Amino acid sequence: MKNSWFLLGLGFIASHELDAVTQHEWRLLYVLRSLPEAVAANSFVALHVPLFALLVWLTHHPMPRLRDGSRMALMVFLIIHVGLHLRLSGHALYTFHSLLSQLLIFGAGLCGALYLWAAVRQRWRRA
């Protein structure tokens, strides 16, 4: 089941990033928001290519320690990511208010929490 939570969490965060383009998320990011709109938008999208390539490489690496550690780190990030969105939700340029946006953000966080819960249960069973 832990694997399913990971894959679902990855799907939620990838879909959230698609939604982030429609919501102009770069306007909230420190470095990108200072750039001209077209440059910031293109940079936001382009930076996701190496980001997702690295993410997939790390979380599917043949070395179990690297793979499992990367998956754990990503799932922790999904929970932190919810907190970041909650913190930014009052910002004038924040537009992630639709049901879809909320489902993607909180769905990713929930998957992260369930993955961590499953990982803890798995370790307890081994002990």
mmCIF file with all atom_site columns, N, CA and C in Angstrom, residues 51-116:
data_model
loop_
_atom_site.group_PDB
_atom_site.id
_atom_site.type_symbol
_atom_site.label_atom_id
_atom_site.label_alt_id
_atom_site.label_comp_id
_atom_site.label_asym_id
_atom_site.label_entity_id
_atom_site.label_seq_id
_atom_site.pdbx_PDB_ins_code
_atom_site.Cartn_x
_atom_site.Cartn_y
_atom_site.Cartn_z
_atom_site.occupancy
_atom_site.B_iso_or_equiv
_atom_site.pdbx_formal_charge
_atom_site.auth_seq_id
_atom_site.auth_comp_id
_atom_site.auth_asym_id
_atom_site.auth_atom_id
_atom_site.pdbx_PDB_model_num
ATOM 1   N N  . LEU A 1 51  ? 13.827  19.270 -12.901 1.00 0.00 ? 51  LEU A N  1
ATOM 2   C CA . LEU A 1 51  ? 13.310  18.948 -11.570 1.00 0.00 ? 51  LEU A CA 1
ATOM 3   C C  . LEU A 1 51  ? 12.612  17.591 -11.574 1.00 0.00 ? 51  LEU A C  1
ATOM 4   N N  . PHE A 1 52  ? 11.703  17.387 -12.518 1.00 0.00 ? 52  PHE A N  1
ATOM 5   C CA . PHE A 1 52  ? 10.993  16.110 -12.557 1.00 0.00 ? 52  PHE A CA 1
ATOM 6   C C  . PHE A 1 52  ? 11.892  14.966 -13.009 1.00 0.00 ? 52  PHE A C  1
ATOM 7   N N  . ALA A 1 53  ? 12.833  15.232 -13.899 1.00 0.00 ? 53  ALA A N  1
ATOM 8   C CA . ALA A 1 53  ? 13.784  14.184 -14.304 1.00 0.00 ? 53  ALA A CA 1
ATOM 9   C C  . ALA A 1 53  ? 14.587  13.708 -13.094 1.00 0.00 ? 53  ALA A C  1
ATOM 10  N N  . LEU A 1 54  ? 15.083  14.656 -12.301 1.00 0.00 ? 54  LEU A N  1
ATOM 11  C CA . LEU A 1 54  ? 15.843  14.307 -11.093 1.00 0.00 ? 54  LEU A CA 1
ATOM 12  C C  . LEU A 1 54  ? 14.955  13.583 -10.082 1.00 0.00 ? 54  LEU A C  1
ATOM 13  N N  . LEU A 1 55  ? 13.753  14.064 -9.918  1.00 0.00 ? 55  LEU A N  1
ATOM 14  C CA . LEU A 1 55  ? 12.809  13.463 -8.981  1.00 0.00 ? 55  LEU A CA 1
ATOM 15  C C  . LEU A 1 55  ? 12.506  12.010 -9.353  1.00 0.00 ? 55  LEU A C  1
ATOM 16  N N  . VAL A 1 56  ? 12.233  11.763 -10.610 1.00 0.00 ? 56  VAL A N  1
ATOM 17  C CA . VAL A 1 56  ? 11.940  10.392 -11.058 1.00 0.00 ? 56  VAL A CA 1
ATOM 18  C C  . VAL A 1 56  ? 13.187  9.525  -10.937 1.00 0.00 ? 56  VAL A C  1
ATOM 19  N N  . TRP A 1 57  ? 14.345  10.057 -11.290 1.00 0.00 ? 57  TRP A N  1
ATOM 20  C CA . TRP A 1 57  ? 15.584  9.288  -11.193 1.00 0.00 ? 57  TRP A CA 1
ATOM 21  C C  . TRP A 1 57  ? 15.858  8.878  -9.743  1.00 0.00 ? 57  TRP A C  1
ATOM 22  N N  . LEU A 1 58  ? 15.740  9.838  -8.835  1.00 0.00 ? 58  LEU A N  1
ATOM 23  C CA . LEU A 1 58  ? 16.014  9.551  -7.425  1.00 0.00 ? 58  LEU A CA 1
ATOM 24  C C  . LEU A 1 58  ? 15.008  8.575  -6.822  1.00 0.00 ? 58  LEU A C  1
ATOM 25  N N  . THR A 1 59  ? 13.728  8.769  -7.119  1.00 0.00 ? 59  THR A N  1
ATOM 26  C CA . THR A 1 59  ? 12.691  7.951  -6.479  1.00 0.00 ? 59  THR A CA 1
ATOM 27  C C  . THR A 1 59  ? 12.493  6.592  -7.154  1.00 0.00 ? 59  THR A C  1
ATOM 28  N N  . HIS A 1 60  ? 13.231  6.349  -8.225  1.00 0.00 ? 60  HIS A N  1
ATOM 29  C CA . HIS A 1 60  ? 13.173  5.039  -8.897  1.00 0.00 ? 60  HIS A CA 1
ATOM 30  C C  . HIS A 1 60  ? 14.570  4.445  -9.073  1.00 0.00 ? 60  HIS A C  1
ATOM 31  N N  . HIS A 1 61  ? 15.511  4.932  -8.294  1.00 0.00 ? 61  HIS A N  1
ATOM 32  C CA . HIS A 1 61  ? 16.895  4.485  -8.369  1.00 0.00 ? 61  HIS A CA 1
ATOM 33  C C  . HIS A 1 61  ? 17.004  3.020  -7.950  1.00 0.00 ? 61  HIS A C  1
ATOM 34  N N  . PRO A 1 62  ? 17.911  2.263  -8.580  1.00 0.00 ? 62  PRO A N  1
ATOM 35  C CA . PRO A 1 62  ? 18.051  0.845  -8.203  1.00 0.00 ? 62  PRO A CA 1
ATOM 36  C C  . PRO A 1 62  ? 18.638  0.623  -6.807  1.00 0.00 ? 62  PRO A C  1
ATOM 37  N N  . MET A 1 63  ? 19.340  1.620  -6.263  1.00 0.00 ? 63  MET A N  1
ATOM 38  C CA . MET A 1 63  ? 19.882  1.475  -4.907  1.00 0.00 ? 63  MET A CA 1
ATOM 39  C C  . MET A 1 63  ? 18.760  1.746  -3.911  1.00 0.00 ? 63  MET A C  1
ATOM 40  N N  . PRO A 1 64  ? 18.339  0.722  -3.148  1.00 0.00 ? 64  PRO A N  1
ATOM 41  C CA . PRO A 1 64  ? 17.201  0.877  -2.237  1.00 0.00 ? 64  PRO A CA 1
ATOM 42  C C  . PRO A 1 64  ? 17.342  2.036  -1.257  1.00 0.00 ? 64  PRO A C  1
ATOM 43  N N  . ARG A 1 65  ? 18.516  2.247  -0.723  1.00 0.00 ? 65  ARG A N  1
ATOM 44  C CA . ARG A 1 65  ? 18.695  3.307  0.275   1.00 0.00 ? 65  ARG A CA 1
ATOM 45  C C  . ARG A 1 65  ? 18.438  4.689  -0.331  1.00 0.00 ? 65  ARG A C  1
ATOM 46  N N  . LEU A 1 66  ? 18.967  4.927  -1.535  1.00 0.00 ? 66  LEU A N  1
ATOM 47  C CA . LEU A 1 66  ? 18.756  6.207  -2.217  1.00 0.00 ? 66  LEU A CA 1
ATOM 48  C C  . LEU A 1 66  ? 17.300  6.353  -2.643  1.00 0.00 ? 66  LEU A C  1
ATOM 49  N N  . ARG A 1 67  ? 16.745  5.303  -3.210  1.00 0.00 ? 67  ARG A N  1
ATOM 50  C CA . ARG A 1 67  ? 15.347  5.334  -3.651  1.00 0.00 ? 67  ARG A CA 1
ATOM 51  C C  . ARG A 1 67  ? 14.401  5.583  -2.481  1.00 0.00 ? 67  ARG A C  1
ATOM 52  N N  . ASP A 1 68  ? 14.552  4.805  -1.415  1.00 0.00 ? 68  ASP A N  1
ATOM 53  C CA . ASP A 1 68  ? 13.650  4.914  -0.273  1.00 0.00 ? 68  ASP A CA 1
ATOM 54  C C  . ASP A 1 68  ? 13.811  6.251  0.447   1.00 0.00 ? 68  ASP A C  1
ATOM 55  N N  . GLY A 1 69  ? 15.045  6.707  0.579   1.00 0.00 ? 69  GLY A N  1
ATOM 56  C CA . GLY A 1 69  ? 15.285  8.000  1.213   1.00 0.00 ? 69  GLY A CA 1
ATOM 57  C C  . GLY A 1 69  ? 14.695  9.148  0.396   1.00 0.00 ? 69  GLY A C  1
ATOM 58  N N  . SER A 1 70  ? 14.820  9.045  -0.918  1.00 0.00 ? 70  SER A N  1
ATOM 59  C CA . SER A 1 70  ? 14.265  10.072 -1.807  1.00 0.00 ? 70  SER A CA 1
ATOM 60  C C  . SER A 1 70  ? 12.746  10.078 -1.746  1.00 0.00 ? 70  SER A C  1
ATOM 61  N N  . ARG A 1 71  ? 12.165  8.913  -1.703  1.00 0.00 ? 71  ARG A N  1
ATOM 62  C CA . ARG A 1 71  ? 10.706  8.832  -1.600  1.00 0.00 ? 71  ARG A CA 1
ATOM 63  C C  . ARG A 1 71  ? 10.220  9.414  -0.276  1.00 0.00 ? 71  ARG A C  1
ATOM 64  N N  . MET A 1 72  ? 10.947  9.104  0.778   1.00 0.00 ? 72  MET A N  1
ATOM 65  C CA . MET A 1 72  ? 10.584  9.627  2.096   1.00 0.00 ? 72  MET A CA 1
ATOM 66  C C  . MET A 1 72  ? 10.682  11.154 2.089   1.00 0.00 ? 72  MET A C  1
ATOM 67  N N  . ALA A 1 73  ? 11.757  11.683 1.522   1.00 0.00 ? 73  ALA A N  1
ATOM 68  C CA . ALA A 1 73  ? 11.945  13.139 1.460   1.00 0.00 ? 73  ALA A CA 1
ATOM 69  C C  . ALA A 1 73  ? 10.835  13.798 0.646   1.00 0.00 ? 73  ALA A C  1
ATOM 70  N N  . LEU A 1 74  ? 10.462  13.195 -0.465  1.00 0.00 ? 74  LEU A N  1
ATOM 71  C CA . LEU A 1 74  ? 9.390   13.760 -1.279  1.00 0.00 ? 74  LEU A CA 1
ATOM 72  C C  . LEU A 1 74  ? 8.073   13.758 -0.522  1.00 0.00 ? 74  LEU A C  1
ATOM 73  N N  . MET A 1 75  ? 7.781   12.682 0.191   1.00 0.00 ? 75  MET A N  1
ATOM 74  C CA . MET A 1 75  ? 6.523   12.606 0.932   1.00 0.00 ? 75  MET A CA 1
ATOM 75  C C  . MET A 1 75  ? 6.489   13.629 2.076   1.00 0.00 ? 75  MET A C  1
ATOM 76  N N  . VAL A 1 76  ? 7.631   13.867 2.709   1.00 0.00 ? 76  VAL A N  1
ATOM 77  C CA . VAL A 1 76  ? 7.714   14.912 3.734   1.00 0.00 ? 76  VAL A CA 1
ATOM 78  C C  . VAL A 1 76  ? 7.474   16.269 3.077   1.00 0.00 ? 76  VAL A C  1
ATOM 79  N N  . PHE A 1 77  ? 8.077   16.485 1.907   1.00 0.00 ? 77  PHE A N  1
ATOM 80  C CA . PHE A 1 77  ? 7.870   17.743 1.194   1.00 0.00 ? 77  PHE A CA 1
ATOM 81  C C  . PHE A 1 77  ? 6.396   17.966 0.859   1.00 0.00 ? 77  PHE A C  1
ATOM 82  N N  . LEU A 1 78  ? 5.670   16.909 0.495   1.00 0.00 ? 78  LEU A N  1
ATOM 83  C CA . LEU A 1 78  ? 4.256   17.070 0.155   1.00 0.00 ? 78  LEU A CA 1
ATOM 84  C C  . LEU A 1 78  ? 3.463   17.618 1.337   1.00 0.00 ? 78  LEU A C  1
ATOM 85  N N  . ILE A 1 79  ? 3.845   17.248 2.529   1.00 0.00 ? 79  ILE A N  1
ATOM 86  C CA . ILE A 1 79  ? 3.190   17.768 3.735   1.00 0.00 ? 79  ILE A CA 1
ATOM 87  C C  . ILE A 1 79  ? 3.607   19.219 3.970   1.00 0.00 ? 79  ILE A C  1
ATOM 88  N N  . ILE A 1 80  ? 4.890   19.510 3.844   1.00 0.00 ? 80  ILE A N  1
ATOM 89  C CA . ILE A 1 80  ? 5.390   20.877 3.997   1.00 0.00 ? 80  ILE A CA 1
ATOM 90  C C  . ILE A 1 80  ? 4.750   21.785 2.944   1.00 0.00 ? 80  ILE A C  1
ATOM 91  N N  . HIS A 1 81  ? 4.582   21.258 1.752   1.00 0.00 ? 81  HIS A N  1
ATOM 92  C CA . HIS A 1 81  ? 3.993   22.002 0.632   1.00 0.00 ? 81  HIS A CA 1
ATOM 93  C C  . HIS A 1 81  ? 2.585   22.498 0.980   1.00 0.00 ? 81  HIS A C  1
ATOM 94  N N  . VAL A 1 82  ? 1.812   21.681 1.678   1.00 0.00 ? 82  VAL A N  1
ATOM 95  C CA . VAL A 1 82  ? 0.485   22.116 2.134   1.00 0.00 ? 82  VAL A CA 1
ATOM 96  C C  . VAL A 1 82  ? 0.637   23.336 3.040   1.00 0.00 ? 82  VAL A C  1
ATOM 97  N N  . GLY A 1 83  ? 1.588   23.282 3.963   1.00 0.00 ? 83  GLY A N  1
ATOM 98  C CA . GLY A 1 83  ? 1.830   24.406 4.856   1.00 0.00 ? 83  GLY A CA 1
ATOM 99  C C  . GLY A 1 83  ? 2.238   25.668 4.112   1.00 0.00 ? 83  GLY A C  1
ATOM 100 N N  . LEU A 1 84  ? 3.055   25.528 3.079   1.00 0.00 ? 84  LEU A N  1
ATOM 101 C CA . LEU A 1 84  ? 3.453   26.682 2.274   1.00 0.00 ? 84  LEU A CA 1
ATOM 102 C C  . LEU A 1 84  ? 2.236   27.320 1.604   1.00 0.00 ? 84  LEU A C  1
ATOM 103 N N  . HIS A 1 85  ? 1.353   26.475 1.080   1.00 0.00 ? 85  HIS A N  1
ATOM 104 C CA . HIS A 1 85  ? 0.144   27.009 0.444   1.00 0.00 ? 85  HIS A CA 1
ATOM 105 C C  . HIS A 1 85  ? -0.783  27.664 1.460   1.00 0.00 ? 85  HIS A C  1
ATOM 106 N N  . LEU A 1 86  ? -0.892  27.082 2.627   1.00 0.00 ? 86  LEU A N  1
ATOM 107 C CA . LEU A 1 86  ? -1.708  27.709 3.668   1.00 0.00 ? 86  LEU A CA 1
ATOM 108 C C  . LEU A 1 86  ? -1.139  29.077 4.038   1.00 0.00 ? 86  LEU A C  1
ATOM 109 N N  . ARG A 1 87  ? 0.169   29.151 4.133   1.00 0.00 ? 87  ARG A N  1
ATOM 110 C CA . ARG A 1 87  ? 0.853   30.408 4.483   1.00 0.00 ? 87  ARG A CA 1
ATOM 111 C C  . ARG A 1 87  ? 0.630   31.470 3.412   1.00 0.00 ? 87  ARG A C  1
ATOM 112 N N  . LEU A 1 88  ? 0.644   31.066 2.149   1.00 0.00 ? 88  LEU A N  1
ATOM 113 C CA . LEU A 1 88  ? 0.495   32.013 1.041   1.00 0.00 ? 88  LEU A CA 1
ATOM 114 C C  . LEU A 1 88  ? -0.959  32.315 0.683   1.00 0.00 ? 88  LEU A C  1
ATOM 115 N N  . SER A 1 89  ? -1.894  31.595 1.238   1.00 0.00 ? 89  SER A N  1
ATOM 116 C CA . SER A 1 89  ? -3.290  31.697 0.803   1.00 0.00 ? 89  SER A CA 1
ATOM 117 C C  . SER A 1 89  ? -3.899  33.091 0.965   1.00 0.00 ? 89  SER A C  1
ATOM 118 N N  . GLY A 1 90  ? -3.343  33.911 1.817   1.00 0.00 ? 90  GLY A N  1
ATOM 119 C CA . GLY A 1 90  ? -3.859  35.260 1.982   1.00 0.00 ? 90  GLY A CA 1
ATOM 120 C C  . GLY A 1 90  ? -3.186  36.286 1.086   1.00 0.00 ? 90  GLY A C  1
ATOM 121 N N  . HIS A 1 91  ? -2.171  35.883 0.346   1.00 0.00 ? 91  HIS A N  1
ATOM 122 C CA . HIS A 1 91  ? -1.430  36.782 -0.535  1.00 0.00 ? 91  HIS A CA 1
ATOM 123 C C  . HIS A 1 91  ? -2.331  37.250 -1.678  1.00 0.00 ? 91  HIS A C  1
ATOM 124 N N  . ALA A 1 92  ? -2.199  38.493 -2.067  1.00 0.00 ? 92  ALA A N  1
ATOM 125 C CA . ALA A 1 92  ? -3.041  39.083 -3.111  1.00 0.00 ? 92  ALA A CA 1
ATOM 126 C C  . ALA A 1 92  ? -2.922  38.347 -4.453  1.00 0.00 ? 92  ALA A C  1
ATOM 127 N N  . LEU A 1 93  ? -1.768  37.763 -4.742  1.00 0.00 ? 93  LEU A N  1
ATOM 128 C CA . LEU A 1 93  ? -1.566  37.073 -6.023  1.00 0.00 ? 93  LEU A CA 1
ATOM 129 C C  . LEU A 1 93  ? -1.843  35.567 -5.949  1.00 0.00 ? 93  LEU A C  1
ATOM 130 N N  . TYR A 1 94  ? -2.254  35.091 -4.801  1.00 0.00 ? 94  TYR A N  1
ATOM 131 C CA . TYR A 1 94  ? -2.550  33.664 -4.621  1.00 0.00 ? 94  TYR A CA 1
ATOM 132 C C  . TYR A 1 94  ? -3.910  33.351 -5.236  1.00 0.00 ? 94  TYR A C  1
ATOM 133 N N  . THR A 1 95  ? -3.934  32.367 -6.153  1.00 0.00 ? 95  THR A N  1
ATOM 134 C CA . THR A 1 95  ? -5.183  32.054 -6.872  1.00 0.00 ? 95  THR A CA 1
ATOM 135 C C  . THR A 1 95  ? -5.585  30.586 -6.805  1.00 0.00 ? 95  THR A C  1
ATOM 136 N N  . PHE A 1 96  ? -5.014  29.831 -5.899  1.00 0.00 ? 96  PHE A N  1
ATOM 137 C CA . PHE A 1 96  ? -5.308  28.398 -5.792  1.00 0.00 ? 96  PHE A CA 1
ATOM 138 C C  . PHE A 1 96  ? -6.561  28.139 -4.947  1.00 0.00 ? 96  PHE A C  1
ATOM 139 N N  . HIS A 1 97  ? -7.647  28.802 -5.260  1.00 0.00 ? 97  HIS A N  1
ATOM 140 C CA . HIS A 1 97  ? -8.854  28.701 -4.453  1.00 0.00 ? 97  HIS A CA 1
ATOM 141 C C  . HIS A 1 97  ? -9.896  27.734 -5.003  1.00 0.00 ? 97  HIS A C  1
ATOM 142 N N  . SER A 1 98  ? -9.721  27.256 -6.226  1.00 0.00 ? 98  SER A N  1
ATOM 143 C CA . SER A 1 98  ? -10.728 26.365 -6.817  1.00 0.00 ? 98  SER A CA 1
ATOM 144 C C  . SER A 1 98  ? -10.707 25.005 -6.121  1.00 0.00 ? 98  SER A C  1
ATOM 145 N N  . LEU A 1 99  ? -11.792 24.276 -6.274  1.00 0.00 ? 99  LEU A N  1
ATOM 146 C CA . LEU A 1 99  ? -11.873 22.938 -5.699  1.00 0.00 ? 99  LEU A CA 1
ATOM 147 C C  . LEU A 1 99  ? -10.767 22.048 -6.248  1.00 0.00 ? 99  LEU A C  1
ATOM 148 N N  . LEU A 1 100 ? -10.514 22.133 -7.555  1.00 0.00 ? 100 LEU A N  1
ATOM 149 C CA . LEU A 1 100 ? -9.455  21.319 -8.155  1.00 0.00 ? 100 LEU A CA 1
ATOM 150 C C  . LEU A 1 100 ? -8.099  21.649 -7.537  1.00 0.00 ? 100 LEU A C  1
ATOM 151 N N  . SER A 1 101 ? -7.775  22.928 -7.450  1.00 0.00 ? 101 SER A N  1
ATOM 152 C CA . SER A 1 101 ? -6.489  23.329 -6.861  1.00 0.00 ? 101 SER A CA 1
ATOM 153 C C  . SER A 1 101 ? -6.350  22.809 -5.439  1.00 0.00 ? 101 SER A C  1
ATOM 154 N N  . GLN A 1 102 ? -7.400  22.952 -4.657  1.00 0.00 ? 102 GLN A N  1
ATOM 155 C CA . GLN A 1 102 ? -7.380  22.495 -3.263  1.00 0.00 ? 102 GLN A CA 1
ATOM 156 C C  . GLN A 1 102 ? -7.233  20.980 -3.177  1.00 0.00 ? 102 GLN A C  1
ATOM 157 N N  . LEU A 1 103 ? -7.947  20.252 -4.035  1.00 0.00 ? 103 LEU A N  1
ATOM 158 C CA . LEU A 1 103 ? -7.834  18.788 -4.036  1.00 0.00 ? 103 LEU A CA 1
ATOM 159 C C  . LEU A 1 103 ? -6.423  18.331 -4.384  1.00 0.00 ? 103 LEU A C  1
ATOM 160 N N  . LEU A 1 104 ? -5.797  18.992 -5.339  1.00 0.00 ? 104 LEU A N  1
ATOM 161 C CA . LEU A 1 104 ? -4.441  18.607 -5.736  1.00 0.00 ? 104 LEU A CA 1
ATOM 162 C C  . LEU A 1 104 ? -3.435  18.889 -4.622  1.00 0.00 ? 104 LEU A C  1
ATOM 163 N N  . ILE A 1 105 ? -3.552  20.041 -3.999  1.00 0.00 ? 105 ILE A N  1
ATOM 164 C CA . ILE A 1 105 ? -2.623  20.417 -2.921  1.00 0.00 ? 105 ILE A CA 1
ATOM 165 C C  . ILE A 1 105 ? -2.809  19.517 -1.700  1.00 0.00 ? 105 ILE A C  1
ATOM 166 N N  . PHE A 1 106 ? -4.045  19.420 -1.226  1.00 0.00 ? 106 PHE A N  1
ATOM 167 C CA . PHE A 1 106 ? -4.301  18.644 -0.017  1.00 0.00 ? 106 PHE A CA 1
ATOM 168 C C  . PHE A 1 106 ? -4.256  17.136 -0.277  1.00 0.00 ? 106 PHE A C  1
ATOM 169 N N  . GLY A 1 107 ? -4.594  16.723 -1.493  1.00 0.00 ? 107 GLY A N  1
ATOM 170 C CA . GLY A 1 107 ? -4.469  15.308 -1.849  1.00 0.00 ? 107 GLY A CA 1
ATOM 171 C C  . GLY A 1 107 ? -3.023  14.856 -1.799  1.00 0.00 ? 107 GLY A C  1
ATOM 172 N N  . ALA A 1 108 ? -2.128  15.705 -2.304  1.00 0.00 ? 108 ALA A N  1
ATOM 173 C CA . ALA A 1 108 ? -0.699  15.382 -2.255  1.00 0.00 ? 108 ALA A CA 1
ATOM 174 C C  . ALA A 1 108 ? -0.229  15.280 -0.805  1.00 0.00 ? 108 ALA A C  1
ATOM 175 N N  . GLY A 1 109 ? -0.643  16.230 0.019   1.00 0.00 ? 109 GLY A N  1
ATOM 176 C CA . GLY A 1 109 ? -0.257  16.210 1.431   1.00 0.00 ? 109 GLY A CA 1
ATOM 177 C C  . GLY A 1 109 ? -0.785  14.985 2.156   1.00 0.00 ? 109 GLY A C  1
ATOM 178 N N  . LEU A 1 110 ? -2.017  14.623 1.865   1.00 0.00 ? 110 LEU A N  1
ATOM 179 C CA . LEU A 1 110 ? -2.609  13.434 2.484   1.00 0.00 ? 110 LEU A CA 1
ATOM 180 C C  . LEU A 1 110 ? -1.851  12.175 2.072   1.00 0.00 ? 110 LEU A C  1
ATOM 181 N N  . CYS A 1 111 ? -1.502  12.079 0.802   1.00 0.00 ? 111 CYS A N  1
ATOM 182 C CA . CYS A 1 111 ? -0.723  10.923 0.340   1.00 0.00 ? 111 CYS A CA 1
ATOM 183 C C  . CYS A 1 111 ? 0.637   10.874 1.027   1.00 0.00 ? 111 CYS A C  1
ATOM 184 N N  . GLY A 1 112 ? 1.262   12.046 1.200   1.00 0.00 ? 112 GLY A N  1
ATOM 185 C CA . GLY A 1 112 ? 2.532   12.092 1.913   1.00 0.00 ? 112 GLY A CA 1
ATOM 186 C C  . GLY A 1 112 ? 2.392   11.582 3.334   1.00 0.00 ? 112 GLY A C  1
ATOM 187 N N  . ALA A 1 113 ? 1.341   12.011 4.023   1.00 0.00 ? 113 ALA A N  1
ATOM 188 C CA . ALA A 1 113 ? 1.116   11.577 5.406   1.00 0.00 ? 113 ALA A CA 1
ATOM 189 C C  . ALA A 1 113 ? 0.815   10.079 5.466   1.00 0.00 ? 113 ALA A C  1
ATOM 190 N N  . LEU A 1 114 ? 0.008   9.587  4.547   1.00 0.00 ? 114 LEU A N  1
ATOM 191 C CA . LEU A 1 114 ? -0.327  8.157  4.543   1.00 0.00 ? 114 LEU A CA 1
ATOM 192 C C  . LEU A 1 114 ? 0.887   7.296  4.195   1.00 0.00 ? 114 LEU A C  1
ATOM 193 N N  . TYR A 1 115 ? 1.742   7.795  3.307   1.00 0.00 ? 115 TYR A N  1
ATOM 194 C CA . TYR A 1 115 ? 2.975   7.086  2.980   1.00 0.00 ? 115 TYR A CA 1
ATOM 195 C C  . TYR A 1 115 ? 3.860   6.975  4.225   1.00 0.00 ? 115 TYR A C  1
ATOM 196 N N  . LEU A 1 116 ? 4.018   8.098  4.924   1.00 0.00 ? 116 LEU A N  1
ATOM 197 C CA . LEU A 1 116 ? 4.852   8.092  6.130   1.00 0.00 ? 116 LEU A CA 1
ATOM 198 C C  . LEU A 1 116 ? 4.266   7.178  7.196   1.00 0.00 ? 116 LEU A C  1
#
